[in-house]
Tab-separated table of C-alpha atoms in Angstrom:
chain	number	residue	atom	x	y	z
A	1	UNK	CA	21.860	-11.433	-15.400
A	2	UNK	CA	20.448	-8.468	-17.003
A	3	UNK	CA	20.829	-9.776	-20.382
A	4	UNK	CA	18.490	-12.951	-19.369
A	5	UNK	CA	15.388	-10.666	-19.271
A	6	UNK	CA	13.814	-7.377	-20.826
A	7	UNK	CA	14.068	-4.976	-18.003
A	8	UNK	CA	10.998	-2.583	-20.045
A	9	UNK	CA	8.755	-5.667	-20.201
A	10	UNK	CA	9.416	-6.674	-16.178
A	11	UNK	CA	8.409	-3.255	-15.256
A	12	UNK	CA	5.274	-2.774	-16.882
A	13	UNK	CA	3.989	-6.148	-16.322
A	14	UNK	CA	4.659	-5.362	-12.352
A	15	UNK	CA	2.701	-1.938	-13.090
A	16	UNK	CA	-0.257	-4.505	-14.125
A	17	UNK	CA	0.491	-5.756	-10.908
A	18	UNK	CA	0.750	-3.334	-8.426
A	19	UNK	CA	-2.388	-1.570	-10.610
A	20	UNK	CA	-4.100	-4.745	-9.198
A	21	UNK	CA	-3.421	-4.404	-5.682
A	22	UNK	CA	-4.947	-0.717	-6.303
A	23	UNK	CA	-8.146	-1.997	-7.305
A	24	UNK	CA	-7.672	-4.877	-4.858
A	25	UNK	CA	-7.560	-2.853	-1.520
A	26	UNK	CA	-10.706	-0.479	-2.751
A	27	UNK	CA	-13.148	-2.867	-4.330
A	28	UNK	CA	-14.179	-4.357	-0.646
A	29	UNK	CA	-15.264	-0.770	0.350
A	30	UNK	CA	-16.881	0.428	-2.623
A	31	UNK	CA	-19.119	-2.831	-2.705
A	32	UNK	CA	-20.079	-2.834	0.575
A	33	UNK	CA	-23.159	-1.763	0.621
A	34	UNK	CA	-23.793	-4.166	-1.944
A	35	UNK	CA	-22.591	-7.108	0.026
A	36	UNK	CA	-24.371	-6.077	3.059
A	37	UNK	CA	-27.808	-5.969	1.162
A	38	UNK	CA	-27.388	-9.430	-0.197
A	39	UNK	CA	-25.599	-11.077	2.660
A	40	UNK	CA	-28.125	-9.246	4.916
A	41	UNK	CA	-25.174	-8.205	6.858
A	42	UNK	CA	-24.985	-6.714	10.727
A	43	UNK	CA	-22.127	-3.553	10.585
A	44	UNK	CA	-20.330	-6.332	13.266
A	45	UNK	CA	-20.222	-8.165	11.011
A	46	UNK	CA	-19.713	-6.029	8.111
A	47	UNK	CA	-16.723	-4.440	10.105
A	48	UNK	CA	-15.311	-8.179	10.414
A	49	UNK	CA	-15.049	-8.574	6.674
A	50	UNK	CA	-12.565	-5.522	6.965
A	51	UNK	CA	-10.854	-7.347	9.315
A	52	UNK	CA	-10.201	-10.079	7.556
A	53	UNK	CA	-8.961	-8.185	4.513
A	54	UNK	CA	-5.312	-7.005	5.993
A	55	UNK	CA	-5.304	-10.397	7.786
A	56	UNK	CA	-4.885	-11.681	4.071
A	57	UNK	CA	-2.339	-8.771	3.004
A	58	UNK	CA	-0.287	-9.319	5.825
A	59	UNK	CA	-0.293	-13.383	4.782
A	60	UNK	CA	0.811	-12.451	0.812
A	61	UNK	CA	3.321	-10.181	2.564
A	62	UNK	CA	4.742	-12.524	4.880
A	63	UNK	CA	5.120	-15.581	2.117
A	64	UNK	CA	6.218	-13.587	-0.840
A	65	UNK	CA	9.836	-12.574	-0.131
A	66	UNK	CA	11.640	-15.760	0.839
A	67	UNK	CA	9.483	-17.658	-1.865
A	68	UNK	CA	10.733	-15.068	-4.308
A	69	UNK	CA	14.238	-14.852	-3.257
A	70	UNK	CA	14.187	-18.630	-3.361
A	71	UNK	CA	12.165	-19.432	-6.646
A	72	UNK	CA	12.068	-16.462	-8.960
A	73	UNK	CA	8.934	-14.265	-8.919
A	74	UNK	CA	7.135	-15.869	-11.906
A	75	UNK	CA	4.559	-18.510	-10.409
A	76	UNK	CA	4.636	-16.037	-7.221
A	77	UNK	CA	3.324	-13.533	-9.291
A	78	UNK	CA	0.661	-15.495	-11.533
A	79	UNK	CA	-0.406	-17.347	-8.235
A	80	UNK	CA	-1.259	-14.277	-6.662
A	81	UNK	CA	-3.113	-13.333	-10.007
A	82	UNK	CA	-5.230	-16.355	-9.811
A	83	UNK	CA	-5.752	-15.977	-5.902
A	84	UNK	CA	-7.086	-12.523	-6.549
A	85	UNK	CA	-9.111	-14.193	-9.233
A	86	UNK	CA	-10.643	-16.260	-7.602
A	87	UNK	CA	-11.537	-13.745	-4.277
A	88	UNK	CA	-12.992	-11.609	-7.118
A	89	UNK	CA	-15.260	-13.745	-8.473
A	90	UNK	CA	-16.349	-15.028	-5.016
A	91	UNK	CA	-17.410	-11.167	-4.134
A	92	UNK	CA	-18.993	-11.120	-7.370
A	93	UNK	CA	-21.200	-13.962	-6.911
A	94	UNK	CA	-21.566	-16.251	-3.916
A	95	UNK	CA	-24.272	-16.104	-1.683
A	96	UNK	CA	-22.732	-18.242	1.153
A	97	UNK	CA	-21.069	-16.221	3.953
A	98	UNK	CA	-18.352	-18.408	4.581
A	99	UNK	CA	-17.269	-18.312	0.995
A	100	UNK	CA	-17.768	-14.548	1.001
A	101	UNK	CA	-15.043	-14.675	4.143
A	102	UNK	CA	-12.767	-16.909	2.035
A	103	UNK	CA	-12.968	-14.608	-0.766
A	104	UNK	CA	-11.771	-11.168	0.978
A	105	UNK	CA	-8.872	-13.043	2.328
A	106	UNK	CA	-8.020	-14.530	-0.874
A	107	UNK	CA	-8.673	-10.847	-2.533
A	108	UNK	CA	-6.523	-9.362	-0.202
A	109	UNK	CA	-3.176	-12.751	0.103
A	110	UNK	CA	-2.969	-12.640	-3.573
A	111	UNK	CA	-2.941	-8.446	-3.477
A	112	UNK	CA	-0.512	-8.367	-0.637
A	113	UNK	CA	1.777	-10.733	-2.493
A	114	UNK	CA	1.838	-8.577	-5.562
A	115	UNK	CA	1.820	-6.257	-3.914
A	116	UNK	CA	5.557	-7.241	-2.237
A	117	UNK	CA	6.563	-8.831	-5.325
A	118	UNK	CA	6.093	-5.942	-7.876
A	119	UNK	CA	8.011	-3.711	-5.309
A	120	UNK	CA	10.953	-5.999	-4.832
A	121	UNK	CA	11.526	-6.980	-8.781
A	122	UNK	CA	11.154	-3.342	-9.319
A	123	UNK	CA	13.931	-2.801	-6.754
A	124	UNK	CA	15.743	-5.695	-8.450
A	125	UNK	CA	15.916	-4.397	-11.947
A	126	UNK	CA	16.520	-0.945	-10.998
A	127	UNK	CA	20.391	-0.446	-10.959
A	128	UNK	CA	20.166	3.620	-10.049
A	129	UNK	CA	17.330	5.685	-8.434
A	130	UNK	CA	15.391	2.962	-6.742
A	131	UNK	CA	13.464	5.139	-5.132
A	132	UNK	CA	12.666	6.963	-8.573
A	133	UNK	CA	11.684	3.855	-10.092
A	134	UNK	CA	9.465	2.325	-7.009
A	135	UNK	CA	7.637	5.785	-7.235
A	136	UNK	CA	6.191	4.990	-10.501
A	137	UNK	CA	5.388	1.929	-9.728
A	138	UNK	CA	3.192	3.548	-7.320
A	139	UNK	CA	1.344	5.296	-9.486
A	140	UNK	CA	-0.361	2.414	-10.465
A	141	UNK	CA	-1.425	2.087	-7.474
A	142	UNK	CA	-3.685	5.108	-7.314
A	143	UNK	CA	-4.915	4.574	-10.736
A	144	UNK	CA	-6.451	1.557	-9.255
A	145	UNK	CA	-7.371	2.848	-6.266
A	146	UNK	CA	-9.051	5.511	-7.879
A	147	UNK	CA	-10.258	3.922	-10.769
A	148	UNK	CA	-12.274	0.900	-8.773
A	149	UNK	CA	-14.699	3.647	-7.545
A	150	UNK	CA	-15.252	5.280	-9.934
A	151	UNK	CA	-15.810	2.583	-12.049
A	152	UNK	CA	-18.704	1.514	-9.913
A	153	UNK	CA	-20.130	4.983	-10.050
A	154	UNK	CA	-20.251	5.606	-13.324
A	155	UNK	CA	-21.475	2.010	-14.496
A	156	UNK	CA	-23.715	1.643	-12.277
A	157	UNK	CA	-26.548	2.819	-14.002
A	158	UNK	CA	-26.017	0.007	-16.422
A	159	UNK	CA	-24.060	-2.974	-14.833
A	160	UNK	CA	-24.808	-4.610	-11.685
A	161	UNK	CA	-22.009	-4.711	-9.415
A	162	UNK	CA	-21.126	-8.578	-9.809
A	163	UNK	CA	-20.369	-8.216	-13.226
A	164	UNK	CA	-18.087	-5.007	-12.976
A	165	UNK	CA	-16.273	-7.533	-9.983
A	166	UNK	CA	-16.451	-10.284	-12.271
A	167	UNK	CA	-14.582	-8.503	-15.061
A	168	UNK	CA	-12.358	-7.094	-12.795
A	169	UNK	CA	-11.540	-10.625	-11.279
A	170	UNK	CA	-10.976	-11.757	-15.075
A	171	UNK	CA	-8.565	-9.176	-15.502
A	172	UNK	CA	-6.205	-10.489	-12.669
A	173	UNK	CA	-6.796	-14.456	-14.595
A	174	UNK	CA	-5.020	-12.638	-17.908
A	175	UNK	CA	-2.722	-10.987	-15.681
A	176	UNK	CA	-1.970	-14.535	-14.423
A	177	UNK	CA	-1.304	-15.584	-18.323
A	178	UNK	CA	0.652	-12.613	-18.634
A	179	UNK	CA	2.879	-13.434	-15.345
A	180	UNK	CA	3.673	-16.592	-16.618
A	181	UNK	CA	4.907	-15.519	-20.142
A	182	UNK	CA	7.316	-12.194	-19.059
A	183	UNK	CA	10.553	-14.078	-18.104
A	184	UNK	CA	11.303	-12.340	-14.924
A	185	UNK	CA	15.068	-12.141	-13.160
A	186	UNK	CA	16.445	-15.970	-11.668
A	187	UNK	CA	15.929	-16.472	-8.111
A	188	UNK	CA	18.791	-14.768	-6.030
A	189	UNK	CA	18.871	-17.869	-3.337
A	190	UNK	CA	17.897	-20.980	-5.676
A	191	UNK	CA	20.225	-22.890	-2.793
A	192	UNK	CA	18.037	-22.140	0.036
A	193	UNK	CA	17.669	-19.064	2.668
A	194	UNK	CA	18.964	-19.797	5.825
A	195	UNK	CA	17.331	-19.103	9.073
A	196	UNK	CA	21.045	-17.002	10.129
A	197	UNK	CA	20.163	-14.850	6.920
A	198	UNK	CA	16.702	-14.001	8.396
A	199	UNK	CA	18.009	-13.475	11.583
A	200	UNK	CA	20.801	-11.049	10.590
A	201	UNK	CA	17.823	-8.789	9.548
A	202	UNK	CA	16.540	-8.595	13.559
A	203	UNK	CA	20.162	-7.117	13.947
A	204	UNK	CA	20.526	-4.898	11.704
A	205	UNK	CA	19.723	-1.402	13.723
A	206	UNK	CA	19.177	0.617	10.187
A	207	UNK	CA	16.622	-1.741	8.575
A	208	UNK	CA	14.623	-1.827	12.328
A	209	UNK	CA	14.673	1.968	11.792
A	210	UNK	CA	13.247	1.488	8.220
A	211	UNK	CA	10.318	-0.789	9.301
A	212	UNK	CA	8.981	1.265	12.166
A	213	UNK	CA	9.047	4.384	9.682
A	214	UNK	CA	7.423	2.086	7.582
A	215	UNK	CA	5.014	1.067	10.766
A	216	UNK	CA	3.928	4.571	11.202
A	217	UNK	CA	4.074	6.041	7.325
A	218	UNK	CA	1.370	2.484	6.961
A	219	UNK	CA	-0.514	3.697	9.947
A	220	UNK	CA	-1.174	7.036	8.789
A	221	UNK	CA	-2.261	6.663	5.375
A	222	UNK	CA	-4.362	3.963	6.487
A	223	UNK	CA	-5.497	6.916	9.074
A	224	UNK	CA	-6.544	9.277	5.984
A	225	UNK	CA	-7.638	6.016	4.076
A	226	UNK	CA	-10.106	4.790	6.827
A	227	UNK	CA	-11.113	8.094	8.705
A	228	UNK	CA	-10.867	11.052	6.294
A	229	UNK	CA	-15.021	10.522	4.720
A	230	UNK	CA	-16.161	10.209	8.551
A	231	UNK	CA	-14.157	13.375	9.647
A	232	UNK	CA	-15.532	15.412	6.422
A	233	UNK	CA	-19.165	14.424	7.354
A	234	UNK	CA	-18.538	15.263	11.348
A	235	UNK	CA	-16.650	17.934	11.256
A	236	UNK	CA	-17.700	19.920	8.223
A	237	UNK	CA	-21.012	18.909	7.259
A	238	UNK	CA	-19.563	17.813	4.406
A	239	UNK	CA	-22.208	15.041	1.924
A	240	UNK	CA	-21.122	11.627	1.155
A	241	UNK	CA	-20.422	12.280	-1.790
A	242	UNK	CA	-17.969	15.460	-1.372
A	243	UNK	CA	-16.485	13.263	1.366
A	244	UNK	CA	-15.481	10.829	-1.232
A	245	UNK	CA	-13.997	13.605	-3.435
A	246	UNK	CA	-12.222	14.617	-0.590
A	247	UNK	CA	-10.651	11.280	-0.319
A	248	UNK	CA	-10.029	10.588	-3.828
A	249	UNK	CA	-8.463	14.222	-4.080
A	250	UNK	CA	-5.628	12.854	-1.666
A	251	UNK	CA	-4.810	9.810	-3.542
A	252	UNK	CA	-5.033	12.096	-6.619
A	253	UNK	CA	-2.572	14.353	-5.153
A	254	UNK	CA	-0.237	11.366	-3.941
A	255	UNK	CA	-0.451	9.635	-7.676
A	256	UNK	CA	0.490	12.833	-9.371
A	257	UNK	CA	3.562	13.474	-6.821
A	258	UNK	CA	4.723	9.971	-7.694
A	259	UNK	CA	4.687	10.493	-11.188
A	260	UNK	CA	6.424	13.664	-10.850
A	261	UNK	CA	9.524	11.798	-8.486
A	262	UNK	CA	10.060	8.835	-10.819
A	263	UNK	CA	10.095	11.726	-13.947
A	264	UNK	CA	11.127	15.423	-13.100
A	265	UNK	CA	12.808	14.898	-9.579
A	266	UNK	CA	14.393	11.656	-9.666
A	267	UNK	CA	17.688	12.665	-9.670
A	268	UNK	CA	16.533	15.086	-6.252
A	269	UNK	CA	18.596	13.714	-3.433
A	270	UNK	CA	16.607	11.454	-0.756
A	271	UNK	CA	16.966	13.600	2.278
A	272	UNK	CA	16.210	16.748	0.779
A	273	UNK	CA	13.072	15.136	-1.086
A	274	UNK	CA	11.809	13.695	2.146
A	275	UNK	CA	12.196	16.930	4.576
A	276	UNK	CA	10.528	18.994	1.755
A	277	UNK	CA	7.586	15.850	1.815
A	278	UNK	CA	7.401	16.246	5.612
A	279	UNK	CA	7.197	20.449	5.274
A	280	UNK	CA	4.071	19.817	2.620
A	281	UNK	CA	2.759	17.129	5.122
A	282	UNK	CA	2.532	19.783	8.062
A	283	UNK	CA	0.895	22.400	6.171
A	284	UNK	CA	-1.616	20.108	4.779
A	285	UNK	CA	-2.115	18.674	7.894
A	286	UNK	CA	-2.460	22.759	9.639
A	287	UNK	CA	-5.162	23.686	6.348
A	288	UNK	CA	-6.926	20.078	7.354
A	289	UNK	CA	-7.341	21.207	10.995
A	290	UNK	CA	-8.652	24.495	10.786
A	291	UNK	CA	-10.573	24.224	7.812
A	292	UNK	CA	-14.401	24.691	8.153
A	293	UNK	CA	-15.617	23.855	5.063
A	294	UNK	CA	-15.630	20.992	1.873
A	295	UNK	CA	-13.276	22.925	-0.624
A	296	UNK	CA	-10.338	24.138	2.229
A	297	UNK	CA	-10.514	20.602	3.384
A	298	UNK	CA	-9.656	19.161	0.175
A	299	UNK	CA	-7.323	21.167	-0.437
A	300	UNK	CA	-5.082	20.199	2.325
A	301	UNK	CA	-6.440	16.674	1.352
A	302	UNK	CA	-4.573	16.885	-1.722
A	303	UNK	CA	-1.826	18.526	-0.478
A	304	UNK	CA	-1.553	15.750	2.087
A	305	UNK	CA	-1.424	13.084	-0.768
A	306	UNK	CA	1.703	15.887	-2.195
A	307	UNK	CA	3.566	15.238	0.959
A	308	UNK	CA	3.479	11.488	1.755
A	309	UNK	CA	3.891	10.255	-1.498
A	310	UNK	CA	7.905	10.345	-1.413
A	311	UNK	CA	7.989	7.919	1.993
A	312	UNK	CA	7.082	4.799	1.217
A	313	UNK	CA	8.926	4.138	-2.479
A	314	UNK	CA	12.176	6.216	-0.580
A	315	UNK	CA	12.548	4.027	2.416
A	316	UNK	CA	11.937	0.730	0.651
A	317	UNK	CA	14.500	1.743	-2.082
A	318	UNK	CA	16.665	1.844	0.588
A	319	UNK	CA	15.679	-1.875	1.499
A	320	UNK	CA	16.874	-2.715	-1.982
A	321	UNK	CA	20.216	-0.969	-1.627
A	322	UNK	CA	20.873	-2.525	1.437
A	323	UNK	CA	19.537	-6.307	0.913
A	324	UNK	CA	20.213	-6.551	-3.008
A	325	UNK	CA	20.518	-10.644	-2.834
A	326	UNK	CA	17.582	-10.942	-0.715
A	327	UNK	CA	15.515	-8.348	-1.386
A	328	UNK	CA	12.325	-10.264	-1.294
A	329	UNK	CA	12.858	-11.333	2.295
A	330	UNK	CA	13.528	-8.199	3.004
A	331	UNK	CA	11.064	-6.196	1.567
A	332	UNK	CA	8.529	-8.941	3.179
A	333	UNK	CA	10.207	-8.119	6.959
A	334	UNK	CA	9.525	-4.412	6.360
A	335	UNK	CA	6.112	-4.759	5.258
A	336	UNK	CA	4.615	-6.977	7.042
A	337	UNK	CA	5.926	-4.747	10.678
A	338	UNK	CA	4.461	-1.534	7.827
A	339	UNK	CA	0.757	-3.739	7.936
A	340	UNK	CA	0.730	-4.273	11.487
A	341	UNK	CA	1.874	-0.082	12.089
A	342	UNK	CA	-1.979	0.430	10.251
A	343	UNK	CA	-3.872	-2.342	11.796
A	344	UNK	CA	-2.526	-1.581	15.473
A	345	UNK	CA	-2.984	2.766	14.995
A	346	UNK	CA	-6.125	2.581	12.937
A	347	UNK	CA	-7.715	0.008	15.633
A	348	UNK	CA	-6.689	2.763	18.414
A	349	UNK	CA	-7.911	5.717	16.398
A	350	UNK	CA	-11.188	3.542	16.289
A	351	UNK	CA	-11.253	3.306	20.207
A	352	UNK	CA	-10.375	7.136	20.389
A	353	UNK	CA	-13.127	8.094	18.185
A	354	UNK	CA	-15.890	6.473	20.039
A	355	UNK	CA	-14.587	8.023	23.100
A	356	UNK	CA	-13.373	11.174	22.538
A	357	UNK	CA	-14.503	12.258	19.333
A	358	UNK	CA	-13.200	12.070	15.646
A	359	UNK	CA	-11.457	15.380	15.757
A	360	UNK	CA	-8.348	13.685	17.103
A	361	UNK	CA	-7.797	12.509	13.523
A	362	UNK	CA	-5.507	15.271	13.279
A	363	UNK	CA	-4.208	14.483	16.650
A	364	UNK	CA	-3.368	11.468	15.998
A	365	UNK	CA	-1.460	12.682	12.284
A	366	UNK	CA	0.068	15.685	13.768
A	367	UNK	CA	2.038	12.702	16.442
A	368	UNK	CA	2.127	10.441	13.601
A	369	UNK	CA	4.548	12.902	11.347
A	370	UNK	CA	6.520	14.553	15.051
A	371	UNK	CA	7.348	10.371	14.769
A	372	UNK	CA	8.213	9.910	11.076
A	373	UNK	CA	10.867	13.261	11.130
A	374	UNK	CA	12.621	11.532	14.245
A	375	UNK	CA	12.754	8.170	12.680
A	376	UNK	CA	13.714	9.775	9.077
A	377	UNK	CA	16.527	11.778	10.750
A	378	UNK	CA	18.044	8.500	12.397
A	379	UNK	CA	18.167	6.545	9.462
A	380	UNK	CA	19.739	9.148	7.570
A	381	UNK	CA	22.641	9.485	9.618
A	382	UNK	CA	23.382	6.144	10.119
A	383	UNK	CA	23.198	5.947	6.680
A	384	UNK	CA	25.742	8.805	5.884
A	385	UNK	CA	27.846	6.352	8.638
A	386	UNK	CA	27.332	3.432	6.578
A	387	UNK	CA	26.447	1.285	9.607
């Protein structure tokens, strides 16, 4: 099999991918003001369009894995592309509301597809260290996440918005083209996936355990993702704009970490990576709490990026080891319960804030990561059992 494909080639063009979905999951926020000046928008209504954009990652997660597993991840891949596309250039330019809905859910189906895609053929072509190897991938994540921003910022001056979205949406078209030339690895169930396959997974104790780590790691980066600016600006006085830096310092920190794991510490062993990951979480999280001012804050911000950074490519590595002939479907069942971990939490963080207050950010993290050590802990000794 490996012979049928350049393994170098694969991985880059799912770093083009998965840089994508980076710029795919920020570009909704950082033109939203935009959108809500020319759609003349309510914050209702504003707040639905965020809505509507994990609706669409949680479709592209759900569909990718058995249509991967079952036709190869080429047209997957370069249909997503075009999807994205097309949500792009809708942001970019229409002026009718509907079409503006249509548009984040295409944005974010075709990102949540490549999103699942690029992980799983990653996972596919990687014969040793996963988990090293998934890591990387995520760096291109943050570049995109961070990049999207700061594109915007710094064009500004010069470019409208629409035509830095426009462009952007024109790079996912020639990563379409691009899709559709890399010869990728065969499908692993050209015959068909059977329904006793998919229900095999709803047995299987150890992969249960993965996805609700999964649940929870999703729910609290989506936690810093969603709440972090608001906190900074309540709680420390902190500008917009050094609220923002705040925010980009913990992707920073979790981009950098993933480079380092899929370069200097790949060969670190799993369990001892993670524990260390959770020990950097908790002091982050302790300098976050008590800190009274923009700089400390970031600080732990950063250092909080350090410590989660190992979860996510870890566990799913494992998903791969586990489910190598159908690790699309599987890396789709993990997700998709990962998606519905942040939409569920972040919703209830949303209710606790108007309530009680948005200091129970760290509340809410400090019960988040009690959760993820338990979980971890489980799945690593059922693991050592091999069961």
């Amino acid at each position: 099999m490996s012979g049928t494909y350049n393994r170098q080639l694969v991985f880059w063009s799912a770093c083009l991918g998965m840089l994508l979905f980076g710029i795919a999951l920020l570009t909704l926020g950082a033109i939203l003001p935009d959108l809500r000046i020319r759609h003349s928008l309510s914050s209702v209504e504003a707040g639905t369009l965020f809505s509507i954009l994990p609706i669409g990652i949680i479709a592209g997660s759900l569909l990718f894995g058995p249509v991967c597993d079952r036709y190869g991840y080429r047209v997957l891949l370069a249909t997503s592309a075009v999807l994205m596309c097309a949500g792009l250039e809708g942001l970019a330019f229409t002026h009718t509301s509907w079409i503006l809905t249509l548009s984040v859910f295409l944005t974010g189906m075709g990102g949540g597809a490549i999103n699942g895609a690029t992980n799983a053929v990653v996972s596919d072509i990687s014969t040793s260290g996963k988990g090293a190897d998934l890591s990387l991938l995520g760096v291109f994540f943050g570049v995109g996440a961070l990049g999207m921003p700061l594109l915007l910022s710094v064009l500004r001056k010069s470019l409208d918005f629409e035509a830095i979205v426009s462009a952007t949406g024109f790079l996912a078209l020639a990563a379409a083209i691009i899709f559709l030339i890399v010869r990728f690895p065969p499908a692993k169930q050209a015959e068909g996936i059977s329904f006793r396959q998919i229900g095999m997974m709803f047995k299987d104790i150890t992969l249960l355990l993965i996805a609700f780590f999964l649940f929870f790691q999703s729910a609290f980066e989506g936690l810093i993702n969603n709440w972090t600016t608001t906190y900074l600006i309540e709680r420390v006085a902190a500008p917009q704009s050094a609220a923002l830096m705040g925010l980009s310092a913990y992707i920073a920190g979790m981009t950098m970490t993933r480079l380092l794991i899929g370069s200097l510490f790949r060969k670190v062993p799993e369990k001892r990576l993670l524990y260390v990951s959770f020990a950097v979480t908790m002091s982050a999280l302790v300098l976050f709490r008590l800190s009274g001012s923009v700089v400390p804050a970031a600080i732990g911000l950063f250092l909080l990026g350090v410590g989660i950074a190992a979860c996510f490519p870890t566990m799913l590595g494992f998903v791969g080891n586990r489910y190598p002939h159908l690790s699309g479907t599987a890396f789709s069942f993990v997700l998709v319960i990962a998606l519905l971990g942040n939409m569920l939490v972040n919703y209830s963080m949303g209710l606790v804030a108007e309530n009680y207050g948005i200091r129970h950010l760290t509340t809410f993290s400090f019960a988040e990561l009690l959760i993820l050590v338990l979980i971890a802990t489980a799945i690593f000794r059922r693991l050592k059992q091999n069961i």
